[in-house]
Coordinates of C-alpha atoms in Angstrom, one line a residue:
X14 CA 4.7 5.1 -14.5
X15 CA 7.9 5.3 -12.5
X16 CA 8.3 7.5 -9.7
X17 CA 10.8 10.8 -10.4
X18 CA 13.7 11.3 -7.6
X19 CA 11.7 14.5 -6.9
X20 CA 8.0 12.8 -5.9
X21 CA 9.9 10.2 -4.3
X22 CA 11.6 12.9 -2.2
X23 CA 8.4 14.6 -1.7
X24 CA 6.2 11.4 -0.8
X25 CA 9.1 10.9 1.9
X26 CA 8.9 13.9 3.6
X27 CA 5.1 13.9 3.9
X28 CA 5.2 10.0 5.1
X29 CA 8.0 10.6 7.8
X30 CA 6.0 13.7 9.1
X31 CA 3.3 11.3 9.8
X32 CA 4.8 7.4 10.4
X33 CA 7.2 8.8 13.6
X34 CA 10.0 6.8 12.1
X35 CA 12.8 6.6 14.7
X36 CA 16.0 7.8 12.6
X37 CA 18.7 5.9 13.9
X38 CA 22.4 5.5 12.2
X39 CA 23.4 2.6 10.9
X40 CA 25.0 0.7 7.6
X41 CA 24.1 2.4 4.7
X42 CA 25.7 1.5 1.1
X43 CA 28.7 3.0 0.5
X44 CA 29.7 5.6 -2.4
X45 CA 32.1 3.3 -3.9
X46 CA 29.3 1.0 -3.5
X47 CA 26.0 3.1 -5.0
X48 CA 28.8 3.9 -8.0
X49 CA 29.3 0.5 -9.2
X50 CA 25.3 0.1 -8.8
X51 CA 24.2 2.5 -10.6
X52 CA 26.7 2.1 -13.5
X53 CA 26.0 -1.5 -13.2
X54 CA 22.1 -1.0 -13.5
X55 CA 19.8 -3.2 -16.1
X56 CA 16.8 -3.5 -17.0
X57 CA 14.9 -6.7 -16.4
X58 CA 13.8 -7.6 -19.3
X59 CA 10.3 -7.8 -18.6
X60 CA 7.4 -6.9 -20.5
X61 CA 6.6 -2.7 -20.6
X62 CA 3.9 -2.6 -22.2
X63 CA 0.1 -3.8 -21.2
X64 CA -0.2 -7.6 -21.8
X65 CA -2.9 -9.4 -19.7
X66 CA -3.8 -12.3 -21.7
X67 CA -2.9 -15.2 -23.1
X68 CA -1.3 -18.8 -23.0
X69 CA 1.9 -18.2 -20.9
X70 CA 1.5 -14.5 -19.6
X71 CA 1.3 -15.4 -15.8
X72 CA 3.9 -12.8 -14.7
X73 CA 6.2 -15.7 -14.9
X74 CA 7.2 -16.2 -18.7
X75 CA 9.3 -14.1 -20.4
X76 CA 7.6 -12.3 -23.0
X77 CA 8.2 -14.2 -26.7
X78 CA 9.0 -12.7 -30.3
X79 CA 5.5 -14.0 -30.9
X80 CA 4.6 -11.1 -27.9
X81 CA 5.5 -8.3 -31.0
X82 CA 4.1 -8.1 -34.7
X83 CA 5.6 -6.4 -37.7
X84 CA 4.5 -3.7 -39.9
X85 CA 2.9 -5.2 -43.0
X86 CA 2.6 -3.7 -46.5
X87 CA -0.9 -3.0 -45.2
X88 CA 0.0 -0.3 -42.6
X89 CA 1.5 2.3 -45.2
X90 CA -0.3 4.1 -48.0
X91 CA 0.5 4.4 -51.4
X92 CA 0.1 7.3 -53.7
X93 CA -2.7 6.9 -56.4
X94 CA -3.3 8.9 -59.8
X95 CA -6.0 11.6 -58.4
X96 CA -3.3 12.7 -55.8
X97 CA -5.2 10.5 -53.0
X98 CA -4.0 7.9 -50.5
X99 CA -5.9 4.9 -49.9
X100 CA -7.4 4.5 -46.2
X101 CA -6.0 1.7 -44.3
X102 CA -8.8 -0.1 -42.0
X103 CA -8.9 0.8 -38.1
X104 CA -6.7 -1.8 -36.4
X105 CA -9.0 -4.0 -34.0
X106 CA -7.7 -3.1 -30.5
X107 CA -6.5 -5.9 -29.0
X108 CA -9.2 -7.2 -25.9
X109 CA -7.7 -6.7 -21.9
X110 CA -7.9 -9.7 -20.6
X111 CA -8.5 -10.6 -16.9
X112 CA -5.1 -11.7 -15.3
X113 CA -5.3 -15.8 -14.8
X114 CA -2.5 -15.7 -12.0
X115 CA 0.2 -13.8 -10.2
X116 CA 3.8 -14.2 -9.4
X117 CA 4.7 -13.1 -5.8
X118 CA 8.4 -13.4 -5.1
X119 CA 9.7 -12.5 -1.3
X120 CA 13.8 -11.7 -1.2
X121 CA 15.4 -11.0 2.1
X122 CA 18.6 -9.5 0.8
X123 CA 21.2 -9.7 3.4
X124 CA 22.2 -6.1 4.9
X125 CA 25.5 -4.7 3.5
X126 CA 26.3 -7.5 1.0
X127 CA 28.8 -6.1 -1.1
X128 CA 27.5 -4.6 -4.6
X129 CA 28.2 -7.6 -7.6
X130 CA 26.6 -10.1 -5.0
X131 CA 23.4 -8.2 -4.6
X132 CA 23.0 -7.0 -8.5
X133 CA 23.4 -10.8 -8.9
X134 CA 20.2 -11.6 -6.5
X135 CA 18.3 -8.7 -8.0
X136 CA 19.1 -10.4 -11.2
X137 CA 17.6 -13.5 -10.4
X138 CA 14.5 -12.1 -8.1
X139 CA 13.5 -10.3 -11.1
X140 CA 14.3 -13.1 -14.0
X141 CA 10.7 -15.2 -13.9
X142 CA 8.9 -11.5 -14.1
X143 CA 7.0 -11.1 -11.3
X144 CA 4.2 -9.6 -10.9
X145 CA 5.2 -8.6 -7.0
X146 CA 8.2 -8.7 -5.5
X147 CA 8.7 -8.3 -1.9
X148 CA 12.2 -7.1 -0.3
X149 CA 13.8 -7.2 3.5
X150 CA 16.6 -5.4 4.5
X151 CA 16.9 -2.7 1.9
X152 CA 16.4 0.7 3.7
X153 CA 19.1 2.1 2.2
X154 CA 18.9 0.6 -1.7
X155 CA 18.6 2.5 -4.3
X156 CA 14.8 2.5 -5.7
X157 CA 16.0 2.6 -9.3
X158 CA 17.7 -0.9 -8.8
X159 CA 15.0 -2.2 -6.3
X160 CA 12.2 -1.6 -9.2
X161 CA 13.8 -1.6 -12.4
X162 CA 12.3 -0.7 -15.9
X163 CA 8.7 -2.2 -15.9
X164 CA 8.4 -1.9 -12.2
X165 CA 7.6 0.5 -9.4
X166 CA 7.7 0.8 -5.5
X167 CA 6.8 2.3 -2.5
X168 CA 7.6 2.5 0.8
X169 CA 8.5 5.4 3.5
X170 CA 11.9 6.0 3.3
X171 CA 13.8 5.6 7.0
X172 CA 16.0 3.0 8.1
X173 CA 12.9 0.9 9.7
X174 CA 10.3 2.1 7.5
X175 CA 12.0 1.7 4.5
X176 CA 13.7 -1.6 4.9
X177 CA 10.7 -3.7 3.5
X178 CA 9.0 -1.8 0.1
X179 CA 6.9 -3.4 -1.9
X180 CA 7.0 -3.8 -5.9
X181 CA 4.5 -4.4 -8.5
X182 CA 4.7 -4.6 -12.0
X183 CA 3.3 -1.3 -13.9
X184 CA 2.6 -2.9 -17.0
X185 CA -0.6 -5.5 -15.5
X186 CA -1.2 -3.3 -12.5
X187 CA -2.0 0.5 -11.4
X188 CA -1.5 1.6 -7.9
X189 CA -4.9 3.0 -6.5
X190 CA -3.2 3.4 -2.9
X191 CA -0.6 2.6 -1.1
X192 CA 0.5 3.4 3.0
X193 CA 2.8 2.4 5.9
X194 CA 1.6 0.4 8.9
X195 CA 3.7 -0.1 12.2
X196 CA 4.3 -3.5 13.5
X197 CA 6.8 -3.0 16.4
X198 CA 8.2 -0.8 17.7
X199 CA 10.1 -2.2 20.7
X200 CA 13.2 0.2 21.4
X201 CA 16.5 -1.2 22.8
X202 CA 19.6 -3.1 21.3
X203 CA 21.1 -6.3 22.6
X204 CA 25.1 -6.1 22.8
X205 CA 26.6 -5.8 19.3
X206 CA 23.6 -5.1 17.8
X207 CA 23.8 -2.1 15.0
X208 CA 19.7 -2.2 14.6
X209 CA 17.1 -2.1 16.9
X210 CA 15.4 -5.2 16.4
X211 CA 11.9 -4.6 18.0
X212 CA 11.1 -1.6 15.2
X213 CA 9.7 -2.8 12.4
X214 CA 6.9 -1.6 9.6
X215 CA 4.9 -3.1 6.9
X216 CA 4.6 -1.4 3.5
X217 CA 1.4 -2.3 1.2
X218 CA -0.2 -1.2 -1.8
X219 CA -3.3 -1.4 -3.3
X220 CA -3.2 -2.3 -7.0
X221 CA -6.2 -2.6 -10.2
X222 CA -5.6 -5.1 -13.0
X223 CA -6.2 -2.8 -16.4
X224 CA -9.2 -4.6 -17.2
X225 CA -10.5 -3.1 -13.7
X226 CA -12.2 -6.2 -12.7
X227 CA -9.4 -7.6 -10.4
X228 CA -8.3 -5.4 -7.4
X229 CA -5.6 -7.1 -4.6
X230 CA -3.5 -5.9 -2.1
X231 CA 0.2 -6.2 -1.5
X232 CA 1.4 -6.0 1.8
X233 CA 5.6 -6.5 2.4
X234 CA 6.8 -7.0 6.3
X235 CA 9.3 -8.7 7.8
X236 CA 8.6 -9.9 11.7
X237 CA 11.2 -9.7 14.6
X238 CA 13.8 -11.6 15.3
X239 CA 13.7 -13.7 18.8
X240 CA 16.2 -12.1 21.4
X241 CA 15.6 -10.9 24.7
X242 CA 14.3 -7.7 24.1
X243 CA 11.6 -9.3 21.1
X244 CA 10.3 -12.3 22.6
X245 CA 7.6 -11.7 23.2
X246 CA 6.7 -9.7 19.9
X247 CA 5.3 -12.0 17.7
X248 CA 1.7 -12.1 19.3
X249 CA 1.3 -8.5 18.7
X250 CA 3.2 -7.8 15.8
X251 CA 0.8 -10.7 14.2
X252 CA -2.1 -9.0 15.6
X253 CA -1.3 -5.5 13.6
X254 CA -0.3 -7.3 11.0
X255 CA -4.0 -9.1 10.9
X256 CA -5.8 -5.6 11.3
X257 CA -4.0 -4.1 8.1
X258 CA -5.1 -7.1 6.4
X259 CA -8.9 -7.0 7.2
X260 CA -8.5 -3.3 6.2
X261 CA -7.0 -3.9 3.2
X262 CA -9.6 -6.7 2.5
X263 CA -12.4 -4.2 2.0
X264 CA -11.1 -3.5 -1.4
X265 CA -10.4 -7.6 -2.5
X266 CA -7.8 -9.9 -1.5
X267 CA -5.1 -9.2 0.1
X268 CA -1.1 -11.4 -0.3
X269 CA 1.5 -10.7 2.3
X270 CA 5.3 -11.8 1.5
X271 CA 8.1 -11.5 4.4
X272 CA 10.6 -13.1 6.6
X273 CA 8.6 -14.1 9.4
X274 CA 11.8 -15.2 11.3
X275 CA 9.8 -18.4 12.4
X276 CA 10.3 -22.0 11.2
X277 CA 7.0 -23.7 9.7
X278 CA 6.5 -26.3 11.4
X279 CA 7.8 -25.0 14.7
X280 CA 5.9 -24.6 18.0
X281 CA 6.0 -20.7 18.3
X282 CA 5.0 -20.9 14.8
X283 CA 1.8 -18.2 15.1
X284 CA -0.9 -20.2 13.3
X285 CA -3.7 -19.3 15.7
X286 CA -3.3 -15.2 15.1
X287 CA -2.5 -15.9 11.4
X288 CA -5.8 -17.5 10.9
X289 CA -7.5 -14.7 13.7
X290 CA -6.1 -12.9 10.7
X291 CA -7.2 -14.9 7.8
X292 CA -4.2 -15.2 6.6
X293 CA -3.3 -18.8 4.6
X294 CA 0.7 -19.6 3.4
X295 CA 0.8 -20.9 0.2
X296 CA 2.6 -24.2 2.1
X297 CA -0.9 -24.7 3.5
X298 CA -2.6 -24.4 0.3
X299 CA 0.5 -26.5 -2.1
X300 CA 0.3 -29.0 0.6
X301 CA 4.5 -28.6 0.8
X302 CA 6.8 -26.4 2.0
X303 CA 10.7 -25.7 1.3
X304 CA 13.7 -24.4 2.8
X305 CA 14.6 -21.0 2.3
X306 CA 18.0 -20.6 3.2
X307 CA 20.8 -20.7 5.1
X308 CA 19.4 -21.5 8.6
X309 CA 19.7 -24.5 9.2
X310 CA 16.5 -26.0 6.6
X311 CA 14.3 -23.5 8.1
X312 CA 11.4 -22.1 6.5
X313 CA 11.2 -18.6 7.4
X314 CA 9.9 -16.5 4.0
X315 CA 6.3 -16.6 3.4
X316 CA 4.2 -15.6 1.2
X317 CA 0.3 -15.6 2.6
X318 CA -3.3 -14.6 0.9
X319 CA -6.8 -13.9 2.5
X320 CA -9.1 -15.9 1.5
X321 CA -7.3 -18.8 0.7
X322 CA -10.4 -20.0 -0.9
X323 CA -10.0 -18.1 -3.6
X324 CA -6.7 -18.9 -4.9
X325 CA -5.0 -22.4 -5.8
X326 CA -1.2 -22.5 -5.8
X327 CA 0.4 -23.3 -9.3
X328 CA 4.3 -23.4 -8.5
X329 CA 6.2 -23.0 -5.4
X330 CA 10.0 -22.8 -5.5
X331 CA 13.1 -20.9 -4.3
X332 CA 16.1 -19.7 -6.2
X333 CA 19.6 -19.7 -4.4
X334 CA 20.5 -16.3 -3.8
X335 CA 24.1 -14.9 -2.3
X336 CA 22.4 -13.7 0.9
X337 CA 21.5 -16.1 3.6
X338 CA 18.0 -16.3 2.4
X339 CA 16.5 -17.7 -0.5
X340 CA 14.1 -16.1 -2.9
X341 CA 10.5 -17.7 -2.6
X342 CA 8.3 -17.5 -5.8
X343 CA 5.0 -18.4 -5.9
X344 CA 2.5 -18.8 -8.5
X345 CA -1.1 -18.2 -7.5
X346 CA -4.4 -18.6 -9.7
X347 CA -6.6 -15.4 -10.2
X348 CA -10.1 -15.7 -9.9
X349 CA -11.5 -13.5 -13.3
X350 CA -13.3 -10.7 -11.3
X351 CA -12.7 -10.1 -7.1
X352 CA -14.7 -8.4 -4.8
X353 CA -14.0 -6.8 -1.2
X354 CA -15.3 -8.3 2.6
X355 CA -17.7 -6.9 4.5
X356 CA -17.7 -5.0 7.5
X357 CA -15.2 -2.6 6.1
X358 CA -12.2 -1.9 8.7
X359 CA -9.6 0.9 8.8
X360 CA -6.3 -0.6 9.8
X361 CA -3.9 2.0 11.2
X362 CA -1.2 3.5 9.6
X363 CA -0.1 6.0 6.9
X364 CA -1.5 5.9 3.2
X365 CA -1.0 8.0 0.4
X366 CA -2.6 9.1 -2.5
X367 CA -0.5 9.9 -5.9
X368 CA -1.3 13.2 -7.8
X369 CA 0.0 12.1 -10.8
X370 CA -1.8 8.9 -11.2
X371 CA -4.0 8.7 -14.6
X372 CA -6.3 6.7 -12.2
X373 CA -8.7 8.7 -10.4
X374 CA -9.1 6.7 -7.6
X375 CA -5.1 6.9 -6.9
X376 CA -5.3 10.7 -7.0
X377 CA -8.2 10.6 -4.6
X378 CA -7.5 7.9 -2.7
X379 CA -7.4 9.4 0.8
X380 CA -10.7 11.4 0.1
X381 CA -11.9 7.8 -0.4
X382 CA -11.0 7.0 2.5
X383 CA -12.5 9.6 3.9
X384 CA -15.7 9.3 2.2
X385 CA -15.9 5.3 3.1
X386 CA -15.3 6.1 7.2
X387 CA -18.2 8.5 6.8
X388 CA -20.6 6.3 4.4
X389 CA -19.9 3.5 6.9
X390 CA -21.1 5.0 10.4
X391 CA -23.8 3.3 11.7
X392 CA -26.9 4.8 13.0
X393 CA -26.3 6.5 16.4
X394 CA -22.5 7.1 16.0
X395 CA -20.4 10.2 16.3
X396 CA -18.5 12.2 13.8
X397 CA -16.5 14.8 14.6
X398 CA -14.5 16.4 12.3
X399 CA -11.9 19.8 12.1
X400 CA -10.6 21.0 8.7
X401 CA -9.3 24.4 7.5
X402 CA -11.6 24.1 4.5
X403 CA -14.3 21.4 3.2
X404 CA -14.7 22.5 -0.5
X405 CA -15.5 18.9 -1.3
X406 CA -19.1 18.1 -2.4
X407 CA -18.4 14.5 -2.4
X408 CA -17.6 14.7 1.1
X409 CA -20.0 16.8 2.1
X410 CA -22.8 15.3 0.6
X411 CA -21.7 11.9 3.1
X412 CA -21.7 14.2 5.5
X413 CA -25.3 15.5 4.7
X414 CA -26.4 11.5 4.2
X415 CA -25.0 10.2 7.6
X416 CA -26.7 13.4 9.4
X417 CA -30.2 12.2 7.9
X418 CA -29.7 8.6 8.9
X419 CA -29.3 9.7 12.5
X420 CA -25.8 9.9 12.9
X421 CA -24.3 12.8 14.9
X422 CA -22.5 15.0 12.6
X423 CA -20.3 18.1 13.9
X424 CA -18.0 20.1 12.3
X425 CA -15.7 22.6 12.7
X426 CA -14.3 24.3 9.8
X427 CA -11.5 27.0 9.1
X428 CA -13.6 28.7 6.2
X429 CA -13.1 32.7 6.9
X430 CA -16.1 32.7 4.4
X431 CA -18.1 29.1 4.0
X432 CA -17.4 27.5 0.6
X433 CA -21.0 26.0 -1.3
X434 CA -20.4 22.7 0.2
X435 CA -20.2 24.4 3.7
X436 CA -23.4 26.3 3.0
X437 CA -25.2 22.9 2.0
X438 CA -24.0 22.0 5.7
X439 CA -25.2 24.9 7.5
X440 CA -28.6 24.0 6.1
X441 CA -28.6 20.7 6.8
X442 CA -27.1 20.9 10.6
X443 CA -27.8 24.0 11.8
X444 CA -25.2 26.0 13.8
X445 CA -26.7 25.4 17.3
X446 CA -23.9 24.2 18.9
X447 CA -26.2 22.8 21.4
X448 CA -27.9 20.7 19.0
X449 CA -26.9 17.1 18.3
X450 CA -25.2 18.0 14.9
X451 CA -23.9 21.2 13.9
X452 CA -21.3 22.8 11.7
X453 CA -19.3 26.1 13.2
X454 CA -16.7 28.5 11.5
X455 CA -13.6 29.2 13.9
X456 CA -10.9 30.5 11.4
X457 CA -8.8 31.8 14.1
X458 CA -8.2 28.1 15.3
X459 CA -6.3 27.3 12.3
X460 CA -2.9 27.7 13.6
X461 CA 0.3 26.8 11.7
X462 CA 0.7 23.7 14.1
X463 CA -2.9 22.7 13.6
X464 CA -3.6 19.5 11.8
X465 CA -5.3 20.5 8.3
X466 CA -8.1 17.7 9.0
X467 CA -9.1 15.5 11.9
X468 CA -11.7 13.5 11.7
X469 CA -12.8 11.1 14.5
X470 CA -15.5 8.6 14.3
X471 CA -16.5 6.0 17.3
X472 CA -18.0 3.6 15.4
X473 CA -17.7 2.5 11.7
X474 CA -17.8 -0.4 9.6
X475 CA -16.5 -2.7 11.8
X476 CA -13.6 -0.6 13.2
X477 CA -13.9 1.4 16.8
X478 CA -12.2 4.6 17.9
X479 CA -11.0 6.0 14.2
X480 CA -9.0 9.0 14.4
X481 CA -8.1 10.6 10.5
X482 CA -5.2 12.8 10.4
X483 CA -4.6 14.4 6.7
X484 CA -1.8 17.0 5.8
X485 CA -4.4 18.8 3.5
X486 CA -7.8 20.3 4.0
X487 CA -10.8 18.3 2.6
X488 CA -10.9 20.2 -0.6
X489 CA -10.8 19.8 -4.5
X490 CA -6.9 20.2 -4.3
X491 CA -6.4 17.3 -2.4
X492 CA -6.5 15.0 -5.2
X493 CA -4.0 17.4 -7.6
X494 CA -1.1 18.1 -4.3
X495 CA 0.4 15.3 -2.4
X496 CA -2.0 14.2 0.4
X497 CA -1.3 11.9 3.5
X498 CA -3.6 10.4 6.2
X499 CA -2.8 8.8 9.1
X500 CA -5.2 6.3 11.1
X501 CA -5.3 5.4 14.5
X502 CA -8.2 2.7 16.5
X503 CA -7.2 3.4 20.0
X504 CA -9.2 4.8 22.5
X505 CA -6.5 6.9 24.4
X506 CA -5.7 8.9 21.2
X507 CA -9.6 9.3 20.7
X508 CA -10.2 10.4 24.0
X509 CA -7.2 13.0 23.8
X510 CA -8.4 13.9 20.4
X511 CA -12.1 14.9 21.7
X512 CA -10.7 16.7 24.2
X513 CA -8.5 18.9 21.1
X514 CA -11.6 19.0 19.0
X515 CA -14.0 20.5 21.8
X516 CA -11.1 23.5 22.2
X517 CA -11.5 24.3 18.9
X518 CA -15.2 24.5 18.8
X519 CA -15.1 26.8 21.2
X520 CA -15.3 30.6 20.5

C-alpha cells in the first residue's frame, strides 16, 4: 500500500532523530520545477494487482489482455418462477505462485536535471516493470514520481540520507522491514563543490514474496567519488557496506544496486572487500559486463547478490537515459523457496517497523529484532537492558529463556507498578542487584531525555558490542505507533553505554 504524505512525514522525523543526518543546503527542485512534475505525473503501467505466476510474469513483461478475464453469463443470476435465484459455483481462487525471477534496475539520475528530461528517465527506468528499482541522486524528488502507482519506497529523508531510496513493487512483494545504514561520513568540500562528498548512506528493505516462501533483501547505496578528501573511502565504505549485508542475510538473500563510482575492471576496483562481503556483480555471474554511461565506457552501476550461488543471471542490459548514467537492468532467477545464513549478525543502522502493515512481521519488526538479539546470546554473555515499560510477553519470555541457559540477564525498568511480564521477571531473576541477573524498578530514571529502550548485549549471533536504541518502550503498542531502532557494534559506544546503564540502576 502506498505510503500517505502524513506517515511519510512521520517516518521522517523519527528516522532523522536517530540516523544524525548532517542537514546541509544545497540544490533542491525548484517550484516551477515540482509543478510541471506533479502535473506531469503517470502511472507506470505496471501490474496492481497480485500476479506471481506464470509464463512471462518476471517483473519484466508488461502485463497482457490475456492477464484480465471477463464476466461470463455465468457470474449473474437469473430470476426463476418460485421467486429464487440460482447459486453460482465458488470461483476457484487462483494458486500464488513462487516468483521464478526478479528485475533489479539501478538509475543514477543526474542532480538538478531539468523536469521533462527526468520524467523521461523515470519513464523508461520503470517501462520493463521492475520488481526493484534503485535510485542515486534524488534527495530532493518527489516520492510520488520516484514510486509511482504499483510501487512503494523508503528511505530517510535528508539531503545524504535520502539521496539513494529504494523501490519495490507492492503488487509481488510486502515490506517486512526496512532501515538506514551509514557508509561515510567524511565531512569537508573540495573547491566548487555544493555536496559534501565523503557523507553517504545506504537505504534497504526487507521484502516477502505473497506466497511467503521467498524473502530477499534490497539494499540501494551509492559509494564516494575519488577526490582528495575520499580517497581513501572505499575500503571502509565497502566494509559497512559488507556488514549490512551479512545482517540482512539472516533473513535470505540479499541484492545491492548503486553507483559504485569505480570502473570494473580497474585496479582500485574493491573485489577483495566485496567478496569479504559476499557480495557477487551480476558481470561476474553473466560472464559480461557493459558501459553504463557517459564516462568514458566505464562501468560504474552495479547490481550485486549474496550468494551468487543461488541465482543465475537471465538478461543484463542498460537503457540510455538523459543523465550521464545509464539505467542497468538485470534479470535474476529465483530459487522457489529461500532461507536465511547462519550466525545471525546485526549490522548497524536505523530500521523501522510500519504500523500499518497488514503483515505482522512489518508491524513488529523492531520487537523482532529485539527478540532475535536476545534468542541469539550465547551462553555466558551479557544483557543489559533499560526500558520505561516491558509489557511484552514475547520479549520477556527470551528474556526468561536466555536467563535459564546461563546468560546474564539485567534489567532496569521504568514500571511505577510492574506489568505481568515484569512480574514473570522478578520471579525468574530475583531483585538482588548483587546477583548475576536481576530486574530493578527505578521509575524516577525515566527522564524526558532518556532513551525509551537500551539494550546492550556483548556477544550475539555472530555480532560483538550490540547497542539497541528504540524510540518506544518494549510494550504491546510498539507494533500499533511508529517504532525506530538504532544499532551500533562498537566498543566505545558500549563501553559509554554501560557506564549510562549502571547510573540508572542505581537507587
Amino acid at each position: 500500500m502506498k505510503l500517505s504524505t502524513r506517515r511519510r512525514a512521520s517516518w521522517g522525523a523519527a528516522l532523522v532523530a536517530l540516523a544524525c543526518a548532517v542537514p546541509v543546503a544545497v540544490h533542491a527542485t525548484s517550484a516551477a520545477d515540482a509543478a510541471q512534475l506533479a502535473a506531469s505525473r503517470k502511472t507506470t503501467g505496471c501490474p496492481t494487482t497480485t500476479n506471481n505466476g506464470g509464463t512471462g510474469n518476471n517483473g519484466g513483461t508488461t502485463p497482457t489482455p490475456g492477464n484480465t478475464t471477463a464476466p461470463t453469463p455465468g457470474n449473474t443470476t437469473a430470476p426463476t418462477p418460485g421467486n429464487t435465484t440460482t447459486p453460482t459455483p465458488t470461483p476457484t481462487p487462483t494458486p500464488v505462485l513462487p516468483i521464478s525471477s526478479v528485475r533489479i534496475t539501478q538509475a543514477n539520475l543526474k542532480s538538478g536535471e531539468a523536469a521533462p528530461k527526468f520524467l523521461s528517465d523515470l519513464a523508461n527506468v520503470f517501462s520493463t516493470c521492475p520488481d526493484f528499482v534503485t535510485f542515486n541522486e534524488v534527495p530532493y524528488r518527489a516520492d510520488d514520481l520516484l514510486a509511482p502507482t504499483g510501487y512503494d519506497l523508503f528511505r530517510t529523508p535528508g539531503q545524504y540520507t535520502g539521496a539513494s531510496p529504494v523501490v519495490w513493487r507492492t503488487d509481488r512483494w510486502t515490506a517486512i522491514n526496512r532501515g538506514t545504514t551509514m557508509i561515510s561520513n567524511k565531512r569537508g568540500r573540495e573547491r566548487g563543490q555544493h555536496v559534501e562528498w565523503g557523507i553517504r548512506y545506504a537505504n534497504w528493505v526487507t521484502v516477502r514474496s505473497n506466497d511467503g516462501k521467498q524473502m530477499v533483501s534490497m539494499v540501494a547505496t551509492h559509494i564516494a567519488p575519488k577526490n582528495s578528501i575520499t580517497a581513501k573511502l572505499m575500503g571502509p565504505s565497502i566494509q559497512r557496506l559488507g556488514a549490512l549485508v551479512g545482517g540482512l542475510s539472516s533473513m535470505g538473500p540479499v541484492f545491492v544496486g548503486g553507483d559504485f563510482n569505480v570502473h570494473y575492471t580497474a585496479k582500485d576496483y574493491p573485489r577483495a572487500g566485496l567478496t569479504a562481503a559476499g557480495l557477487t556483480p551480476s558481470y561476474d555471474v553473466y560472464g559480461s559486463y557493459l558501459p553504463t554511461g557517459d564516462h568514458h565506457g566505464a562501468t560504474i552501476d552495479y547490481v550485486f547478490m549474496r550468494p551468487a550461488a543461488s541465482f543465475s543471471v537471465l538478461e543484463q542490459t542498460t537503457t540510455e537515459l538523459y543523465s550521464d548514467h545509464d539505467a542497468l537492468s538485470v534479470v535474476l532467477s529465483m530459487p522457489a523457496t529461500t532461507s536465511g545464513e547462519t550466525p545471525v549478525s546485526f549490522a548497524p543502522g536505523t530500521s523501522v517497523n510500519d504500523p500499518t502493515s497488514t503483515a505482522s512481521a512489518s508491524r513488529r519488526s523492531v520487537a523482532r529484532t529485539v527478540r532475535a538479539a536476545v534468542h541469539n546470546a550465547p551462553r555466558g554473555a551479557a544483557i543489559r537492558l533499560s526500558t520505561a515499560q516491558l509489557s511484552d510477553r514475547a520479549i520477556a519470555a527470551q528474556l526468561r529463556r536466555a536467563h535459564r541457559l546461563g546468560v546474564s540477564v539485567k534489567i532496569v525498568s521504568g514500571s511505577a507498578t510492574p506489568t505481568r511480564a515484569e512480574q514473570a521477571l522478578v520471579t525468574e531473576l530475583g531483585v538482588r542487584r548483587t546477583a548475576k541477573s536481576w530486574i530493578v524498578f527505578r521509575p524516577t530514571k525515566f527522564k524526558a531525555s532518556t532513551s525509551p529502550t537500551s539494550m546492550l548485549i556483548n556477544r550475539t549471533g555472530a555480532s560483538t558490542y550490540l547497542v539497541l536504541t528504540a524510540n518506544r518502550p518494549l510494550t504491546t503498542a510498539m507494533a500499533r505507533d511508529l517504532a525506530a531502532a538504532r544499532m551500533s557494534t562498537t566498543a566505545t559506544t558500549y563501553s559509554a553505554s554501560l557506564r549510562v546503564f549502571g547510573k540508572m540502576a542505581k537507587r
